[in-house]
Amino acid sequence: MMSKGYSWFITEGLGSHLSSFNSSAIDTMQGVIAIRPYIPMSKELSSFEVQWKRKFQKENPDIDWNLDILGIWAYDTVSALASAVEKLLSTSPRFSKQKTTLNTSDVTRLGVSQIGPEILQGISSINFKGLSGEFHVVDRQLQSKIFQILNVVGSGAREIGIWTPSDGIIRDISLVETTKSTYLTSNKDRLRPIIWPGDTTDIPKGWVTPTNENRLRIGVPVKQSFNEFVKVENNSGSYSGYDVTGYCVEVFKAAIDELPYAVLYDLIPFQDSTGKAGSYDDLVYQVNAQKYDAAVGDITITASRSELVDFTLPYAEGGVSMVVLVKKDMSKDTWIFLKPLEWKLWVTTGAFFFIIGAVIWILEHRVNREFRGGPHPLYQWGIMLSFSFSTLVFAQKERVLSSLGRFVIAIWLFVVLIITRSYTANLTSMLTIQRSDPTYTDAIELRDRRYNVGYQEGSFVFGILKGMGFHESNLIIFKSPKDFDDAFSNGTIVAAFEELPYIELLLAEYCSKYMTVGEIYQYDGLGFVFPKGSPLGPDISRKILSIREEGKTKNLKRASFKTQRSCSDRDPFASSNSLTLSSFWVLFLITGLCAAFAVIVYLIVFLCENKQILNEPNSTTWEKNHQFSHKVLRI
């Protein structure tokens, strides 16, 4: 038990003697953590150790002995006793003689001092700095305020930290004299590196079962399908004769590995002598009957099962929902031709048709006969709008003559080209995607019409359906995803009720064929089973919380379900949403700025050409405006 994986701690009783142990004793204690009172090194102590060792070796040349803490304390205690006696020298020593016989020893013939209580009181009140530091006795016990934490390595013990009542564990005694918060900067830096038994720096678990006799017997369900959760395979080469894998098992192993102690266990398939798998309720009952020490698998936490056993916190979401076939229905898509563009984009595009038509008319009507039309304003509007909207299909018959008009129309045609191509692509995508609606949405309707519904073999969902009022003759068992699909395909069932983790797998395999509808019946989820009062259950629950927060369960799920993809990954509508104004606002901004620029240039040029109207002294402001408007809107 001095090998890797173990840890040993010795208290003050042995820690104070470490310096006195011989090399063979130290060799057997490699990696041990020891605690002993801290004695500060001083010049007086160093000088005393040299003198004591020289005298001891002179008197005992055959003994190799080092001065330990008890020897230093003994020296300070004698000093305290001598000091107390000196203070009582004025008191005449009084001794009481003991009755002795001829055969008694010399010790018994000595008298008993009558001033013993005064000496004891004197020692208790003495407080001085000795070789061991501050010497102070409380309740006849020498007080030690600081302790060393030692690690036995090599030929002796090295200090790895200090403990004080006020500062706790710190790395070095110097931190006590400086800022007290220094040692709190990092927990991992409170101690120097430790060499543990087995000559390793790996922190041991702290407890390891010494033999294989106390291995936990953990029952696992034998599944014929949905093996992503639990898969049992025969393997004569393994310790238990089976290989058990799957998402549930991997989560359990990850939680076990996080425990601060080692747990040895065997995963045992729950089946009878013929190899037939037992039900989940039977497995839970076997844990309650102590045939198994625990159960690991896709076991749902329910109230009835919790009366027999303890569950850990759930490691997978819970709930039951209804799965039905989808039907194709395009009747709701009468206005699908409007859906490629959102309404804001439709409004903005229409507004720009009017704006560009007005801008081109302003720029062209004075120099281009095709933009003049008849004398009535409706003719002007007709020309303007017909030209603008004809650009949608690039079929405008009017020619643009002015340079500014050509500049504006070129930019607008580019914008129209992008919008029409985007509209066409998005509409094509929407028309080719088959829209899906559920065949049934109400579980009560299925019950009242006595339709057949399915559930997975061995699942507690059977009890739920019975509680909802479904007749047992209308409840059909399916064992695998293929059985599930076949039952729908041949009309055996019109709906199935299943737990959410399994629905995820089913929809991943038949994503476009089935969908979930209706109410989700909430349950706690999947958990591991332990007997009532098991101390291992709460520890596993805490570790499940830890690995879920760290995202390890998602990684394990992704690895176990690596051949599956969720429906969201295949959602065909994800790329067919309506185009929004935010996708084209830059194009409209550029077009608007260019149109405004062209109109401003046109007005500046027009004002320069007709500045004589402004300079005419005999005209009123109203007359000048009338002349300008007549020239600008000339027919």
PDB file of C-alpha atoms in Angstrom, residues 308-571:
ATOM      1  CA  LEU A 308     -38.055   1.690  -4.785  1.00  0.00           C
ATOM      2  CA  VAL A 309     -34.630   3.159  -5.602  1.00  0.00           C
ATOM      3  CA  ASP A 310     -32.664   6.386  -5.729  1.00  0.00           C
ATOM      4  CA  PHE A 311     -31.954   8.037  -9.082  1.00  0.00           C
ATOM      5  CA  THR A 312     -29.091  10.306  -9.926  1.00  0.00           C
ATOM      6  CA  LEU A 313     -29.730  13.681 -11.502  1.00  0.00           C
ATOM      7  CA  PRO A 314     -30.733  13.263 -15.181  1.00  0.00           C
ATOM      8  CA  TYR A 315     -27.972  13.235 -17.777  1.00  0.00           C
ATOM      9  CA  ALA A 316     -30.386  13.457 -20.751  1.00  0.00           C
ATOM     10  CA  GLU A 317     -33.587  15.422 -21.275  1.00  0.00           C
ATOM     11  CA  GLY A 318     -36.904  13.807 -20.519  1.00  0.00           C
ATOM     12  CA  GLY A 319     -40.408  13.922 -21.938  1.00  0.00           C
ATOM     13  CA  VAL A 320     -42.785  11.977 -24.174  1.00  0.00           C
ATOM     14  CA  SER A 321     -44.256  13.267 -27.416  1.00  0.00           C
ATOM     15  CA  MET A 322     -46.370  12.032 -30.333  1.00  0.00           C
ATOM     16  CA  VAL A 323     -44.829  11.239 -33.715  1.00  0.00           C
ATOM     17  CA  VAL A 324     -46.995  11.181 -36.863  1.00  0.00           C
ATOM     18  CA  LEU A 325     -46.589  10.997 -40.626  1.00  0.00           C
ATOM     19  CA  VAL A 326     -46.414  14.235 -42.585  1.00  0.00           C
ATOM     20  CA  LYS A 327     -48.718  15.011 -45.506  1.00  0.00           C
ATOM     21  CA  LYS A 328     -47.998  17.158 -48.518  1.00  0.00           C
ATOM     22  CA  ASP A 329     -50.360  20.124 -48.856  1.00  0.00           C
ATOM     23  CA  MET A 330     -49.755  22.949 -51.323  1.00  0.00           C
ATOM     24  CA  SER A 331     -53.215  24.479 -50.969  1.00  0.00           C
ATOM     25  CA  LYS A 332     -51.898  27.039 -48.523  1.00  0.00           C
ATOM     26  CA  ASP A 333     -49.323  28.287 -51.039  1.00  0.00           C
ATOM     27  CA  THR A 334     -51.706  30.254 -53.306  1.00  0.00           C
ATOM     28  CA  TRP A 335     -49.726  33.407 -52.633  1.00  0.00           C
ATOM     29  CA  ILE A 336     -46.349  31.740 -52.697  1.00  0.00           C
ATOM     30  CA  PHE A 337     -45.242  34.032 -55.545  1.00  0.00           C
ATOM     31  CA  LEU A 338     -45.130  36.877 -52.994  1.00  0.00           C
ATOM     32  CA  LYS A 339     -43.044  34.991 -50.425  1.00  0.00           C
ATOM     33  CA  PRO A 340     -39.589  35.218 -52.059  1.00  0.00           C
ATOM     34  CA  LEU A 341     -39.435  38.890 -50.979  1.00  0.00           C
ATOM     35  CA  GLU A 342     -40.528  40.283 -47.651  1.00  0.00           C
ATOM     36  CA  TRP A 343     -43.127  43.044 -47.695  1.00  0.00           C
ATOM     37  CA  LYS A 344     -40.603  45.791 -46.909  1.00  0.00           C
ATOM     38  CA  LEU A 345     -38.581  44.814 -49.939  1.00  0.00           C
ATOM     39  CA  TRP A 346     -41.712  44.747 -52.109  1.00  0.00           C
ATOM     40  CA  VAL A 347     -42.702  48.269 -50.974  1.00  0.00           C
ATOM     41  CA  THR A 348     -39.182  49.659 -51.406  1.00  0.00           C
ATOM     42  CA  THR A 349     -38.831  48.182 -54.882  1.00  0.00           C
ATOM     43  CA  GLY A 350     -42.227  49.558 -55.978  1.00  0.00           C
ATOM     44  CA  ALA A 351     -41.376  52.992 -54.607  1.00  0.00           C
ATOM     45  CA  PHE A 352     -38.135  53.046 -56.566  1.00  0.00           C
ATOM     46  CA  PHE A 353     -39.987  52.214 -59.778  1.00  0.00           C
ATOM     47  CA  PHE A 354     -41.941  55.444 -59.300  1.00  0.00           C
ATOM     48  CA  ILE A 355     -38.846  57.418 -58.261  1.00  0.00           C
ATOM     49  CA  ILE A 356     -36.714  56.258 -61.184  1.00  0.00           C
ATOM     50  CA  GLY A 357     -39.593  56.873 -63.630  1.00  0.00           C
ATOM     51  CA  ALA A 358     -39.992  60.436 -62.331  1.00  0.00           C
ATOM     52  CA  VAL A 359     -36.237  61.097 -62.452  1.00  0.00           C
ATOM     53  CA  ILE A 360     -35.905  59.823 -66.049  1.00  0.00           C
ATOM     54  CA  TRP A 361     -38.942  61.909 -67.125  1.00  0.00           C
ATOM     55  CA  ILE A 362     -37.429  65.060 -65.555  1.00  0.00           C
ATOM     56  CA  LEU A 363     -34.107  64.453 -67.269  1.00  0.00           C
ATOM     57  CA  GLU A 364     -35.567  63.512 -70.674  1.00  0.00           C
ATOM     58  CA  HIS A 365     -38.832  65.311 -71.370  1.00  0.00           C
ATOM     59  CA  ARG A 366     -37.222  68.617 -72.495  1.00  0.00           C
ATOM     60  CA  VAL A 367     -34.847  66.965 -74.969  1.00  0.00           C
ATOM     61  CA  ASN A 368     -36.645  63.725 -75.864  1.00  0.00           C
ATOM     62  CA  ARG A 369     -39.955  63.737 -77.787  1.00  0.00           C
ATOM     63  CA  GLU A 370     -40.725  60.171 -76.631  1.00  0.00           C
ATOM     64  CA  PHE A 371     -41.118  61.440 -73.066  1.00  0.00           C
ATOM     65  CA  ARG A 372     -43.484  64.317 -73.831  1.00  0.00           C
ATOM     66  CA  GLY A 373     -46.721  62.538 -74.708  1.00  0.00           C
ATOM     67  CA  GLY A 374     -49.976  64.530 -74.890  1.00  0.00           C
ATOM     68  CA  PRO A 375     -50.883  67.801 -73.208  1.00  0.00           C
ATOM     69  CA  HIS A 376     -52.829  66.140 -70.363  1.00  0.00           C
ATOM     70  CA  PRO A 377     -50.844  65.238 -67.171  1.00  0.00           C
ATOM     71  CA  LEU A 378     -52.180  61.679 -67.290  1.00  0.00           C
ATOM     72  CA  TYR A 379     -50.231  61.157 -70.480  1.00  0.00           C
ATOM     73  CA  GLN A 380     -47.092  62.247 -68.695  1.00  0.00           C
ATOM     74  CA  TRP A 381     -47.755  59.804 -65.829  1.00  0.00           C
ATOM     75  CA  GLY A 382     -48.490  57.004 -68.264  1.00  0.00           C
ATOM     76  CA  ILE A 383     -45.220  57.501 -70.109  1.00  0.00           C
ATOM     77  CA  MET A 384     -43.299  57.762 -66.864  1.00  0.00           C
ATOM     78  CA  LEU A 385     -44.734  54.590 -65.303  1.00  0.00           C
ATOM     79  CA  SER A 386     -44.725  52.493 -68.472  1.00  0.00           C
ATOM     80  CA  PHE A 387     -41.056  53.235 -68.998  1.00  0.00           C
ATOM     81  CA  SER A 388     -40.159  52.550 -65.370  1.00  0.00           C
ATOM     82  CA  PHE A 389     -41.978  49.214 -65.040  1.00  0.00           C
ATOM     83  CA  SER A 390     -40.847  48.037 -68.499  1.00  0.00           C
ATOM     84  CA  THR A 391     -37.304  48.022 -67.118  1.00  0.00           C
ATOM     85  CA  LEU A 392     -38.380  45.066 -64.968  1.00  0.00           C
ATOM     86  CA  VAL A 393     -38.218  42.846 -68.063  1.00  0.00           C
ATOM     87  CA  PHE A 394     -35.767  45.084 -69.936  1.00  0.00           C
ATOM     88  CA  ALA A 395     -38.478  45.871 -72.574  1.00  0.00           C
ATOM     89  CA  GLN A 396     -38.557  49.672 -72.438  1.00  0.00           C
ATOM     90  CA  LYS A 397     -39.272  51.102 -75.942  1.00  0.00           C
ATOM     91  CA  GLU A 398     -38.344  54.711 -75.184  1.00  0.00           C
ATOM     92  CA  ARG A 399     -34.749  55.683 -75.860  1.00  0.00           C
ATOM     93  CA  VAL A 400     -32.843  57.664 -73.250  1.00  0.00           C
ATOM     94  CA  LEU A 401     -30.884  60.490 -74.876  1.00  0.00           C
ATOM     95  CA  SER A 402     -29.371  62.588 -72.063  1.00  0.00           C
ATOM     96  CA  SER A 403     -26.115  61.595 -70.427  1.00  0.00           C
ATOM     97  CA  LEU A 404     -27.558  61.973 -66.950  1.00  0.00           C
ATOM     98  CA  GLY A 405     -30.543  59.820 -67.874  1.00  0.00           C
ATOM     99  CA  ARG A 406     -28.315  57.094 -69.278  1.00  0.00           C
ATOM    100  CA  PHE A 407     -26.227  57.219 -66.082  1.00  0.00           C
ATOM    101  CA  VAL A 408     -29.288  56.730 -63.858  1.00  0.00           C
ATOM    102  CA  ILE A 409     -30.938  54.048 -66.000  1.00  0.00           C
ATOM    103  CA  ALA A 410     -27.713  52.015 -66.199  1.00  0.00           C
ATOM    104  CA  ILE A 411     -27.481  51.823 -62.405  1.00  0.00           C
ATOM    105  CA  TRP A 412     -31.194  51.042 -62.073  1.00  0.00           C
ATOM    106  CA  LEU A 413     -31.045  48.231 -64.650  1.00  0.00           C
ATOM    107  CA  PHE A 414     -28.184  46.674 -62.683  1.00  0.00           C
ATOM    108  CA  VAL A 415     -30.272  46.775 -59.479  1.00  0.00           C
ATOM    109  CA  VAL A 416     -33.315  45.358 -61.268  1.00  0.00           C
ATOM    110  CA  LEU A 417     -31.194  42.519 -62.675  1.00  0.00           C
ATOM    111  CA  ILE A 418     -29.974  41.517 -59.195  1.00  0.00           C
ATOM    112  CA  ILE A 419     -33.440  41.678 -57.630  1.00  0.00           C
ATOM    113  CA  THR A 420     -35.162  39.711 -60.425  1.00  0.00           C
ATOM    114  CA  ARG A 421     -32.495  37.004 -60.422  1.00  0.00           C
ATOM    115  CA  SER A 422     -32.670  36.691 -56.627  1.00  0.00           C
ATOM    116  CA  TYR A 423     -36.475  36.563 -56.744  1.00  0.00           C
ATOM    117  CA  THR A 424     -36.424  33.853 -59.420  1.00  0.00           C
ATOM    118  CA  ALA A 425     -33.916  31.718 -57.524  1.00  0.00           C
ATOM    119  CA  ASN A 426     -35.780  31.961 -54.236  1.00  0.00           C
ATOM    120  CA  LEU A 427     -39.176  31.254 -55.820  1.00  0.00           C
ATOM    121  CA  THR A 428     -37.767  28.220 -57.612  1.00  0.00           C
ATOM    122  CA  SER A 429     -36.378  26.915 -54.335  1.00  0.00           C
ATOM    123  CA  MET A 430     -39.711  27.378 -52.571  1.00  0.00           C
ATOM    124  CA  LEU A 431     -41.694  25.678 -55.319  1.00  0.00           C
ATOM    125  CA  THR A 432     -39.425  22.658 -55.429  1.00  0.00           C
ATOM    126  CA  ILE A 433     -39.461  22.152 -51.650  1.00  0.00           C
ATOM    127  CA  GLN A 434     -42.331  20.014 -50.463  1.00  0.00           C
ATOM    128  CA  ARG A 435     -44.188  21.641 -47.631  1.00  0.00           C
ATOM    129  CA  SER A 436     -45.101  19.325 -44.736  1.00  0.00           C
ATOM    130  CA  ASP A 437     -48.094  19.208 -42.410  1.00  0.00           C
ATOM    131  CA  PRO A 438     -48.982  16.548 -39.810  1.00  0.00           C
ATOM    132  CA  THR A 439     -51.585  13.900 -40.577  1.00  0.00           C
ATOM    133  CA  TYR A 440     -52.922  14.043 -36.988  1.00  0.00           C
ATOM    134  CA  THR A 441     -52.439  16.571 -34.218  1.00  0.00           C
ATOM    135  CA  ASP A 442     -54.732  15.488 -31.385  1.00  0.00           C
ATOM    136  CA  ALA A 443     -54.058  12.434 -29.219  1.00  0.00           C
ATOM    137  CA  ILE A 444     -57.609  12.552 -27.857  1.00  0.00           C
ATOM    138  CA  GLU A 445     -58.959  12.123 -31.392  1.00  0.00           C
ATOM    139  CA  LEU A 446     -56.806   9.029 -31.865  1.00  0.00           C
ATOM    140  CA  ARG A 447     -58.088   7.590 -28.591  1.00  0.00           C
ATOM    141  CA  ASP A 448     -61.757   8.293 -29.298  1.00  0.00           C
ATOM    142  CA  ARG A 449     -61.605   6.854 -32.824  1.00  0.00           C
ATOM    143  CA  ARG A 450     -59.784   3.745 -31.564  1.00  0.00           C
ATOM    144  CA  TYR A 451     -56.829   4.244 -33.900  1.00  0.00           C
ATOM    145  CA  ASN A 452     -53.751   2.076 -33.351  1.00  0.00           C
ATOM    146  CA  VAL A 453     -50.734   3.843 -31.890  1.00  0.00           C
ATOM    147  CA  GLY A 454     -47.241   2.478 -31.268  1.00  0.00           C
ATOM    148  CA  TYR A 455     -44.751   2.482 -28.422  1.00  0.00           C
ATOM    149  CA  GLN A 456     -41.286   1.008 -27.881  1.00  0.00           C
ATOM    150  CA  GLU A 457     -41.047  -2.417 -26.274  1.00  0.00           C
ATOM    151  CA  GLY A 458     -40.252  -2.301 -22.564  1.00  0.00           C
ATOM    152  CA  SER A 459     -40.893   1.431 -22.311  1.00  0.00           C
ATOM    153  CA  PHE A 460     -42.878   3.020 -19.495  1.00  0.00           C
ATOM    154  CA  VAL A 461     -44.820   4.835 -22.235  1.00  0.00           C
ATOM    155  CA  PHE A 462     -47.240   1.893 -22.200  1.00  0.00           C
ATOM    156  CA  GLY A 463     -48.427   2.984 -18.755  1.00  0.00           C
ATOM    157  CA  ILE A 464     -48.854   6.568 -19.947  1.00  0.00           C
ATOM    158  CA  LEU A 465     -51.040   5.495 -22.863  1.00  0.00           C
ATOM    159  CA  LYS A 466     -53.128   3.312 -20.589  1.00  0.00           C
ATOM    160  CA  GLY A 467     -53.556   6.269 -18.256  1.00  0.00           C
ATOM    161  CA  MET A 468     -54.676   8.436 -21.201  1.00  0.00           C
ATOM    162  CA  GLY A 469     -57.491   5.979 -21.901  1.00  0.00           C
ATOM    163  CA  PHE A 470     -56.116   4.087 -24.902  1.00  0.00           C
ATOM    164  CA  HIS A 471     -57.445   0.559 -25.165  1.00  0.00           C
ATOM    165  CA  GLU A 472     -54.739  -2.062 -24.837  1.00  0.00           C
ATOM    166  CA  SER A 473     -55.780  -3.676 -28.131  1.00  0.00           C
ATOM    167  CA  ASN A 474     -54.924  -0.413 -29.904  1.00  0.00           C
ATOM    168  CA  LEU A 475     -51.374  -0.288 -28.507  1.00  0.00           C
ATOM    169  CA  ILE A 476     -48.817  -1.759 -30.906  1.00  0.00           C
ATOM    170  CA  ILE A 477     -45.218  -2.586 -29.939  1.00  0.00           C
ATOM    171  CA  PHE A 478     -42.230  -1.706 -32.118  1.00  0.00           C
ATOM    172  CA  LYS A 479     -38.713  -2.856 -31.288  1.00  0.00           C
ATOM    173  CA  SER A 480     -36.482  -0.903 -33.665  1.00  0.00           C
ATOM    174  CA  PRO A 481     -36.529   2.131 -35.949  1.00  0.00           C
ATOM    175  CA  LYS A 482     -37.233  -0.216 -38.866  1.00  0.00           C
ATOM    176  CA  ASP A 483     -40.237  -1.710 -37.072  1.00  0.00           C
ATOM    177  CA  PHE A 484     -41.382   1.836 -36.343  1.00  0.00           C
ATOM    178  CA  ASP A 485     -41.188   2.802 -40.027  1.00  0.00           C
ATOM    179  CA  ASP A 486     -42.769  -0.438 -41.234  1.00  0.00           C
ATOM    180  CA  ALA A 487     -45.721  -0.033 -38.866  1.00  0.00           C
ATOM    181  CA  PHE A 488     -46.467   3.393 -40.327  1.00  0.00           C
ATOM    182  CA  SER A 489     -45.852   2.288 -43.911  1.00  0.00           C
ATOM    183  CA  ASN A 490     -48.268  -0.666 -43.823  1.00  0.00           C
ATOM    184  CA  GLY A 491     -50.920   1.236 -41.896  1.00  0.00           C
ATOM    185  CA  THR A 492     -50.601  -0.721 -38.658  1.00  0.00           C
ATOM    186  CA  ILE A 493     -50.333   2.498 -36.658  1.00  0.00           C
ATOM    187  CA  VAL A 494     -51.219   6.108 -37.378  1.00  0.00           C
ATOM    188  CA  ALA A 495     -49.083   7.614 -34.572  1.00  0.00           C
ATOM    189  CA  ALA A 496     -46.404   6.625 -32.078  1.00  0.00           C
ATOM    190  CA  PHE A 497     -45.580   7.888 -28.596  1.00  0.00           C
ATOM    191  CA  GLU A 498     -41.927   7.946 -27.688  1.00  0.00           C
ATOM    192  CA  GLU A 499     -39.413   9.554 -25.346  1.00  0.00           C
ATOM    193  CA  LEU A 500     -37.547  12.608 -26.628  1.00  0.00           C
ATOM    194  CA  PRO A 501     -34.053  11.025 -26.797  1.00  0.00           C
ATOM    195  CA  TYR A 502     -35.400   8.260 -29.059  1.00  0.00           C
ATOM    196  CA  ILE A 503     -37.453  10.697 -31.144  1.00  0.00           C
ATOM    197  CA  GLU A 504     -34.239  12.526 -31.946  1.00  0.00           C
ATOM    198  CA  LEU A 505     -32.786   9.337 -33.402  1.00  0.00           C
ATOM    199  CA  LEU A 506     -35.970   8.455 -35.304  1.00  0.00           C
ATOM    200  CA  LEU A 507     -36.308  11.873 -36.900  1.00  0.00           C
ATOM    201  CA  ALA A 508     -32.635  11.910 -37.778  1.00  0.00           C
ATOM    202  CA  GLU A 509     -33.165   8.729 -39.794  1.00  0.00           C
ATOM    203  CA  TYR A 510     -36.604   9.580 -41.235  1.00  0.00           C
ATOM    204  CA  CYS A 511     -36.481  13.363 -41.052  1.00  0.00           C
ATOM    205  CA  SER A 512     -38.722  14.274 -43.994  1.00  0.00           C
ATOM    206  CA  LYS A 513     -41.253  11.517 -43.320  1.00  0.00           C
ATOM    207  CA  TYR A 514     -42.272  12.079 -39.685  1.00  0.00           C
ATOM    208  CA  MET A 515     -42.695  14.968 -37.295  1.00  0.00           C
ATOM    209  CA  THR A 516     -43.563  15.555 -33.644  1.00  0.00           C
ATOM    210  CA  VAL A 517     -46.867  17.201 -32.756  1.00  0.00           C
ATOM    211  CA  GLY A 518     -49.015  17.879 -29.749  1.00  0.00           C
ATOM    212  CA  GLU A 519     -48.206  18.192 -26.092  1.00  0.00           C
ATOM    213  CA  ILE A 520     -44.872  17.081 -24.617  1.00  0.00           C
ATOM    214  CA  TYR A 521     -45.507  15.063 -21.455  1.00  0.00           C
ATOM    215  CA  GLN A 522     -42.730  16.131 -19.133  1.00  0.00           C
ATOM    216  CA  TYR A 523     -40.544  13.625 -17.267  1.00  0.00           C
ATOM    217  CA  ASP A 524     -37.255  14.058 -15.451  1.00  0.00           C
ATOM    218  CA  GLY A 525     -35.180  12.298 -18.081  1.00  0.00           C
ATOM    219  CA  LEU A 526     -32.658   9.465 -18.028  1.00  0.00           C
ATOM    220  CA  GLY A 527     -30.720   8.674 -14.864  1.00  0.00           C
ATOM    221  CA  PHE A 528     -28.663   5.986 -13.150  1.00  0.00           C
ATOM    222  CA  VAL A 529     -30.199   3.760 -10.477  1.00  0.00           C
ATOM    223  CA  PHE A 530     -28.812   3.123  -6.968  1.00  0.00           C
ATOM    224  CA  PRO A 531     -30.302   1.448  -3.886  1.00  0.00           C
ATOM    225  CA  LYS A 532     -31.999   3.647  -1.331  1.00  0.00           C
ATOM    226  CA  GLY A 533     -29.433   5.485   0.774  1.00  0.00           C
ATOM    227  CA  SER A 534     -26.450   4.578  -1.395  1.00  0.00           C
ATOM    228  CA  PRO A 535     -23.593   7.061  -0.728  1.00  0.00           C
ATOM    229  CA  LEU A 536     -22.399   6.654  -4.312  1.00  0.00           C
ATOM    230  CA  GLY A 537     -25.593   8.097  -5.839  1.00  0.00           C
ATOM    231  CA  PRO A 538     -25.169  11.721  -4.625  1.00  0.00           C
ATOM    232  CA  ASP A 539     -21.493  11.703  -5.643  1.00  0.00           C
ATOM    233  CA  ILE A 540     -22.386  10.544  -9.161  1.00  0.00           C
ATOM    234  CA  SER A 541     -25.125  13.200  -9.345  1.00  0.00           C
ATOM    235  CA  ARG A 542     -22.645  15.951  -8.548  1.00  0.00           C
ATOM    236  CA  LYS A 543     -20.262  14.675 -11.199  1.00  0.00           C
ATOM    237  CA  ILE A 544     -23.092  14.494 -13.774  1.00  0.00           C
ATOM    238  CA  LEU A 545     -23.770  18.175 -13.112  1.00  0.00           C
ATOM    239  CA  SER A 546     -20.089  18.912 -13.556  1.00  0.00           C
ATOM    240  CA  ILE A 547     -19.652  17.105 -16.867  1.00  0.00           C
ATOM    241  CA  ARG A 548     -22.911  18.563 -18.234  1.00  0.00           C
ATOM    242  CA  GLU A 549     -21.749  22.089 -17.405  1.00  0.00           C
ATOM    243  CA  GLU A 550     -18.420  21.387 -19.091  1.00  0.00           C
ATOM    244  CA  GLY A 551     -20.180  20.129 -22.234  1.00  0.00           C
ATOM    245  CA  LYS A 552     -18.771  16.612 -21.987  1.00  0.00           C
ATOM    246  CA  THR A 553     -22.191  14.973 -22.339  1.00  0.00           C
ATOM    247  CA  LYS A 554     -22.697  16.721 -25.691  1.00  0.00           C
ATOM    248  CA  ASN A 555     -19.341  15.460 -26.922  1.00  0.00           C
ATOM    249  CA  LEU A 556     -20.118  11.915 -25.762  1.00  0.00           C
ATOM    250  CA  LYS A 557     -23.521  12.079 -27.433  1.00  0.00           C
ATOM    251  CA  ARG A 558     -21.995  13.328 -30.670  1.00  0.00           C
ATOM    252  CA  ALA A 559     -19.484  10.462 -30.597  1.00  0.00           C
ATOM    253  CA  SER A 560     -22.133   7.809 -29.837  1.00  0.00           C
ATOM    254  CA  PHE A 561     -24.584   9.145 -32.448  1.00  0.00           C
ATOM    255  CA  LYS A 562     -21.907   9.952 -35.035  1.00  0.00           C
ATOM    256  CA  THR A 563     -23.867   8.302 -37.846  1.00  0.00           C
ATOM    257  CA  GLN A 564     -26.926  10.444 -37.153  1.00  0.00           C
ATOM    258  CA  ARG A 565     -27.813  14.027 -37.981  1.00  0.00           C
ATOM    259  CA  SER A 566     -30.565  16.053 -36.449  1.00  0.00           C
ATOM    260  CA  CYS A 567     -33.543  17.263 -38.450  1.00  0.00           C
ATOM    261  CA  SER A 568     -32.368  20.838 -38.142  1.00  0.00           C
ATOM    262  CA  ASP A 569     -29.294  19.884 -40.161  1.00  0.00           C
ATOM    263  CA  ARG A 570     -31.519  18.784 -43.024  1.00  0.00           C
ATOM    264  CA  ASP A 571     -34.220  21.448 -42.824  1.00  0.00           C
TER     265      ASP A 571
END
